[in-house]
């Protein structure tokens, strides 16, 4: 657990350095610990080291860990959300980073109304056009946002992307840059209840590039916890 604390400090320092080198305020870039398959004690060590955002891929895994981890960290859903898990997700997560359809948005809105709360979301954009990944296609982004803007309890806070996997981190840069451009162009439309402030992009191998291209949330797992010991 001492190693996790040291890893957290190194990553936070690296994020701040990348922001400063890009002329950005380091306070505008937040570290989210991607905790998929990690035991509660490892996640707790990250929280104790100063990590305030935790991201889970599956609703059921967050349900099993959240009380065990404790603390005041925010929990985000960073994996695909199945519609039948929407009710639990609204109660568990402060931000759902993987909205990809109007149908899911309507379900989230209904569940949020039932729980008398707003639900924050990011729209996941599949910029690589990969059939194996979820996310709305680039050309579907604005139509989706126009539908979501009419919902009473869904609040779109930004965009998320997972670029195609590549050995060279620089291969991710065009996708990060394009997501930033999309964020800026959408904000110019002035859609109701759509304020795209967050850009969730960058993971262990390419987060320094994501920060340079405008990321506000970087999702880091391996650099904090080491390789996963349990298959995904």
Short mmCIF file of C-alpha atoms in Angstrom, two decimals:
data_model
loop_
_atom_site.label_atom_id
_atom_site.label_comp_id
_atom_site.label_asym_id
_atom_site.label_seq_id
_atom_site.Cartn_x
_atom_site.Cartn_y
_atom_site.Cartn_z
CA UNK A 1 0.00 0.00 0.00
CA UNK A 2 3.00 2.28 0.51
CA UNK A 3 3.83 1.66 -3.14
CA UNK A 4 0.34 2.78 -4.20
CA UNK A 5 0.73 6.01 -2.24
CA UNK A 6 4.04 6.71 -3.96
CA UNK A 7 2.55 5.91 -7.36
CA UNK A 8 -0.31 8.33 -6.73
CA UNK A 9 2.06 11.12 -5.83
CA UNK A 10 4.19 10.49 -8.92
CA UNK A 11 1.20 10.49 -11.25
CA UNK A 12 -0.27 13.64 -9.70
CA UNK A 13 3.09 15.37 -10.03
CA UNK A 14 3.37 14.22 -13.66
CA UNK A 15 -0.10 15.55 -14.45
CA UNK A 16 0.72 18.91 -12.90
CA UNK A 17 3.99 19.04 -14.83
CA UNK A 18 2.26 18.21 -18.13
CA UNK A 19 -0.32 20.93 -17.48
CA UNK A 20 2.29 23.56 -16.66
CA UNK A 21 4.36 22.70 -19.75
CA UNK A 22 1.21 23.20 -21.84
CA UNK A 23 0.41 26.55 -20.23
CA UNK A 24 -2.57 25.16 -18.36
CA UNK A 25 -3.64 25.52 -14.74
CA UNK A 26 -2.85 22.16 -13.06
CA UNK A 27 -5.94 22.59 -10.91
CA UNK A 28 -8.07 22.13 -14.04
CA UNK A 29 -6.87 18.54 -14.50
CA UNK A 30 -8.11 15.90 -12.08
CA UNK A 31 -6.85 12.38 -11.57
CA UNK A 32 -9.42 9.60 -11.56
CA UNK A 33 -8.22 6.23 -10.29
CA UNK A 34 -9.53 3.46 -12.55
CA UNK A 35 -10.22 0.75 -9.98
CA UNK A 36 -11.51 -2.14 -12.10
CA UNK A 37 -10.68 -5.48 -10.38
CA UNK A 38 -8.72 -3.71 -7.62
CA UNK A 39 -9.46 -4.80 -4.03
CA UNK A 40 -11.04 -2.31 -1.65
CA UNK A 41 -7.86 -1.97 0.41
CA UNK A 42 -5.88 -0.88 -2.65
CA UNK A 43 -8.54 1.66 -3.58
CA UNK A 44 -8.60 2.93 0.00
CA UNK A 45 -4.83 3.42 -0.15
CA UNK A 46 -5.25 5.63 -3.21
CA UNK A 47 -7.91 7.70 -1.46
CA UNK A 48 -5.67 8.10 1.57
CA UNK A 49 -2.91 9.27 -0.78
CA UNK A 50 -5.11 12.11 -2.00
CA UNK A 51 -7.06 10.66 -4.94
CA UNK A 52 -10.58 12.07 -4.78
CA UNK A 53 -12.14 10.50 -7.90
CA UNK A 54 -12.68 6.76 -8.40
CA UNK A 55 -13.88 5.13 -11.60
CA UNK A 56 -15.49 1.72 -11.95
CA UNK A 57 -16.40 -0.13 -15.13
CA UNK A 58 -19.26 -2.13 -13.66
CA UNK A 59 -22.14 -1.15 -11.41
CA UNK A 60 -21.97 -4.37 -9.42
CA UNK A 61 -18.29 -3.90 -8.67
CA UNK A 62 -18.89 -0.40 -7.33
CA UNK A 63 -21.74 -1.74 -5.19
CA UNK A 64 -19.40 -4.30 -3.65
CA UNK A 65 -16.59 -1.83 -2.93
CA UNK A 66 -18.03 1.57 -2.14
CA UNK A 67 -18.84 1.05 1.53
CA UNK A 68 -15.63 -0.92 2.08
CA UNK A 69 -13.51 1.88 0.65
CA UNK A 70 -15.28 4.63 2.58
CA UNK A 71 -13.93 8.16 2.56
CA UNK A 72 -15.29 11.13 0.65
CA UNK A 73 -14.19 10.24 -2.86
CA UNK A 74 -16.56 10.68 -5.79
CA UNK A 75 -17.40 7.56 -7.77
CA UNK A 76 -17.75 7.70 -11.55
CA UNK A 77 -18.95 5.02 -13.93
CA UNK A 78 -16.39 4.78 -16.74
CA UNK A 79 -17.61 1.59 -18.40
CA UNK A 80 -20.64 0.87 -20.56
CA UNK A 81 -23.92 1.11 -18.67
CA UNK A 82 -26.51 -1.58 -19.25
CA UNK A 83 -30.00 -0.13 -19.21
CA UNK A 84 -31.17 -2.54 -16.52
CA UNK A 85 -28.48 -1.15 -14.19
CA UNK A 86 -29.57 2.48 -14.60
CA UNK A 87 -31.47 2.71 -11.30
CA UNK A 88 -28.50 1.51 -9.27
CA UNK A 89 -26.08 3.68 -11.28
CA UNK A 90 -28.03 6.86 -10.54
CA UNK A 91 -27.77 6.14 -6.83
CA UNK A 92 -24.11 5.10 -6.85
CA UNK A 93 -22.28 7.51 -9.12
CA UNK A 94 -21.84 11.27 -9.15
CA UNK A 95 -20.98 11.14 -12.85
CA UNK A 96 -21.73 8.57 -15.56
CA UNK A 97 -19.03 8.96 -18.20
CA UNK A 98 -20.44 6.60 -20.81
CA UNK A 99 -23.76 7.93 -22.08
CA UNK A 100 -24.10 6.78 -25.70
CA UNK A 101 -27.77 6.85 -26.66
CA UNK A 102 -30.94 8.89 -26.26
CA UNK A 103 -32.74 5.79 -25.02
CA UNK A 104 -30.30 5.39 -22.14
CA UNK A 105 -30.56 9.11 -21.38
CA UNK A 106 -34.34 8.84 -21.09
CA UNK A 107 -34.02 5.87 -18.75
CA UNK A 108 -31.52 7.73 -16.58
CA UNK A 109 -33.83 10.75 -16.52
CA UNK A 110 -36.75 8.61 -15.36
CA UNK A 111 -34.67 6.94 -12.64
CA UNK A 112 -33.25 10.29 -11.50
CA UNK A 113 -36.77 11.71 -11.23
CA UNK A 114 -37.73 8.74 -9.08
CA UNK A 115 -34.77 9.38 -6.79
CA UNK A 116 -35.38 13.17 -6.80
CA UNK A 117 -31.88 14.02 -7.95
CA UNK A 118 -30.00 15.19 -11.02
CA UNK A 119 -27.63 12.83 -12.79
CA UNK A 120 -24.43 14.14 -14.34
CA UNK A 121 -23.22 12.48 -17.52
CA UNK A 122 -20.48 12.64 -20.11
CA UNK A 123 -21.21 11.53 -23.65
CA UNK A 124 -18.80 8.86 -24.84
CA UNK A 125 -17.76 9.50 -28.46
CA UNK A 126 -16.38 6.64 -30.54
CA UNK A 127 -14.00 8.69 -32.66
CA UNK A 128 -12.12 5.64 -33.89
CA UNK A 129 -15.23 4.07 -35.37
CA UNK A 130 -14.38 0.79 -33.65
CA UNK A 131 -17.18 -1.76 -33.69
CA UNK A 132 -15.78 -3.33 -30.52
CA UNK A 133 -16.30 -0.13 -28.51
CA UNK A 134 -19.38 1.68 -27.34
CA UNK A 135 -19.97 5.39 -27.79
CA UNK A 136 -21.87 7.59 -30.18
CA UNK A 137 -20.37 8.26 -33.61
CA UNK A 138 -19.11 11.79 -34.17
CA UNK A 139 -21.95 12.62 -36.55
CA UNK A 140 -24.47 11.46 -33.96
CA UNK A 141 -23.18 13.65 -31.16
CA UNK A 142 -25.17 16.83 -31.78
CA UNK A 143 -28.45 15.01 -32.52
CA UNK A 144 -28.01 13.07 -29.27
CA UNK A 145 -27.30 16.23 -27.31
CA UNK A 146 -30.35 17.95 -28.76
CA UNK A 147 -32.51 15.10 -27.46
CA UNK A 148 -30.85 15.03 -24.06
CA UNK A 149 -31.12 18.80 -23.63
CA UNK A 150 -34.88 18.45 -23.20
CA UNK A 151 -34.65 16.06 -20.24
CA UNK A 152 -35.37 17.42 -16.79
CA UNK A 153 -32.84 15.56 -14.65
CA UNK A 154 -29.92 14.65 -16.95
CA UNK A 155 -27.07 17.16 -16.97
CA UNK A 156 -24.44 16.77 -19.68
CA UNK A 157 -21.09 17.91 -18.29
CA UNK A 158 -18.70 16.96 -21.06
CA UNK A 159 -17.34 14.31 -23.39
CA UNK A 160 -15.29 11.14 -23.04
CA UNK A 161 -13.18 9.17 -25.53
CA UNK A 162 -11.18 5.95 -25.59
CA UNK A 163 -8.85 6.10 -28.63
CA UNK A 164 -7.86 2.97 -30.54
CA UNK A 165 -5.13 1.09 -28.71
CA UNK A 166 -1.68 1.79 -30.14
CA UNK A 167 1.89 1.17 -29.02
CA UNK A 168 2.85 4.79 -29.65
CA UNK A 169 1.09 7.18 -27.24
CA UNK A 170 1.31 9.91 -29.89
CA UNK A 171 -1.26 7.99 -31.92
CA UNK A 172 -3.87 9.13 -29.39
CA UNK A 173 -3.22 12.84 -29.92
CA UNK A 174 -5.52 13.36 -32.95
CA UNK A 175 -8.42 11.80 -31.06
CA UNK A 176 -7.84 13.97 -28.00
CA UNK A 177 -7.56 17.08 -30.14
CA UNK A 178 -10.73 16.23 -32.04
CA UNK A 179 -12.69 15.69 -28.83
CA UNK A 180 -11.62 19.14 -27.63
CA UNK A 181 -12.71 20.66 -30.93
CA UNK A 182 -16.08 18.94 -30.66
CA UNK A 183 -16.52 20.23 -27.12
CA UNK A 184 -15.82 23.78 -28.22
CA UNK A 185 -18.09 23.63 -31.27
CA UNK A 186 -20.98 22.14 -29.27
CA UNK A 187 -20.67 24.81 -26.61
CA UNK A 188 -21.14 27.45 -29.29
CA UNK A 189 -24.59 25.99 -30.06
CA UNK A 190 -25.93 27.05 -26.65
CA UNK A 191 -28.06 23.95 -26.07
CA UNK A 192 -30.22 24.06 -22.94
CA UNK A 193 -28.75 22.21 -19.93
CA UNK A 194 -25.69 21.17 -21.96
CA UNK A 195 -22.53 22.73 -20.53
CA UNK A 196 -19.54 20.80 -21.79
CA UNK A 197 -16.81 21.60 -19.30
CA UNK A 198 -15.19 18.19 -18.84
CA UNK A 199 -13.02 16.23 -21.27
CA UNK A 200 -12.36 12.73 -19.95
CA UNK A 201 -9.42 11.46 -21.96
CA UNK A 202 -6.07 9.88 -21.28
CA UNK A 203 -5.03 6.70 -19.49
CA UNK A 204 -1.77 5.33 -18.10
CA UNK A 205 0.12 5.22 -21.40
CA UNK A 206 -1.01 8.54 -22.89
CA UNK A 207 -2.33 10.83 -20.15
CA UNK A 208 0.52 13.33 -20.57
CA UNK A 209 -0.57 13.85 -24.18
CA UNK A 210 -4.22 14.09 -23.15
CA UNK A 211 -3.36 16.82 -20.65
CA UNK A 212 -1.52 18.76 -23.35
CA UNK A 213 -4.61 18.52 -25.55
CA UNK A 214 -7.04 19.78 -22.90
CA UNK A 215 -8.09 16.83 -20.75
CA UNK A 216 -9.75 17.73 -17.47
CA UNK A 217 -10.14 14.13 -16.26
CA UNK A 218 -7.48 11.45 -16.75
CA UNK A 219 -8.42 7.84 -16.01
CA UNK A 220 -5.36 6.04 -14.65
CA UNK A 221 -5.22 2.50 -13.33
CA UNK A 222 -2.01 0.61 -14.06
CA UNK A 223 0.31 3.49 -13.13
CA UNK A 224 -1.34 3.61 -9.69
CA UNK A 225 -2.05 -0.02 -8.88
CA UNK A 226 0.22 -1.98 -11.19
CA UNK A 227 -1.00 -4.55 -13.75
CA UNK A 228 -4.33 -6.16 -13.00
CA UNK A 229 -3.94 -9.52 -11.33
CA UNK A 230 -7.47 -10.58 -12.28
CA UNK A 231 -8.53 -10.88 -15.93
CA UNK A 232 -10.91 -8.18 -17.15
#
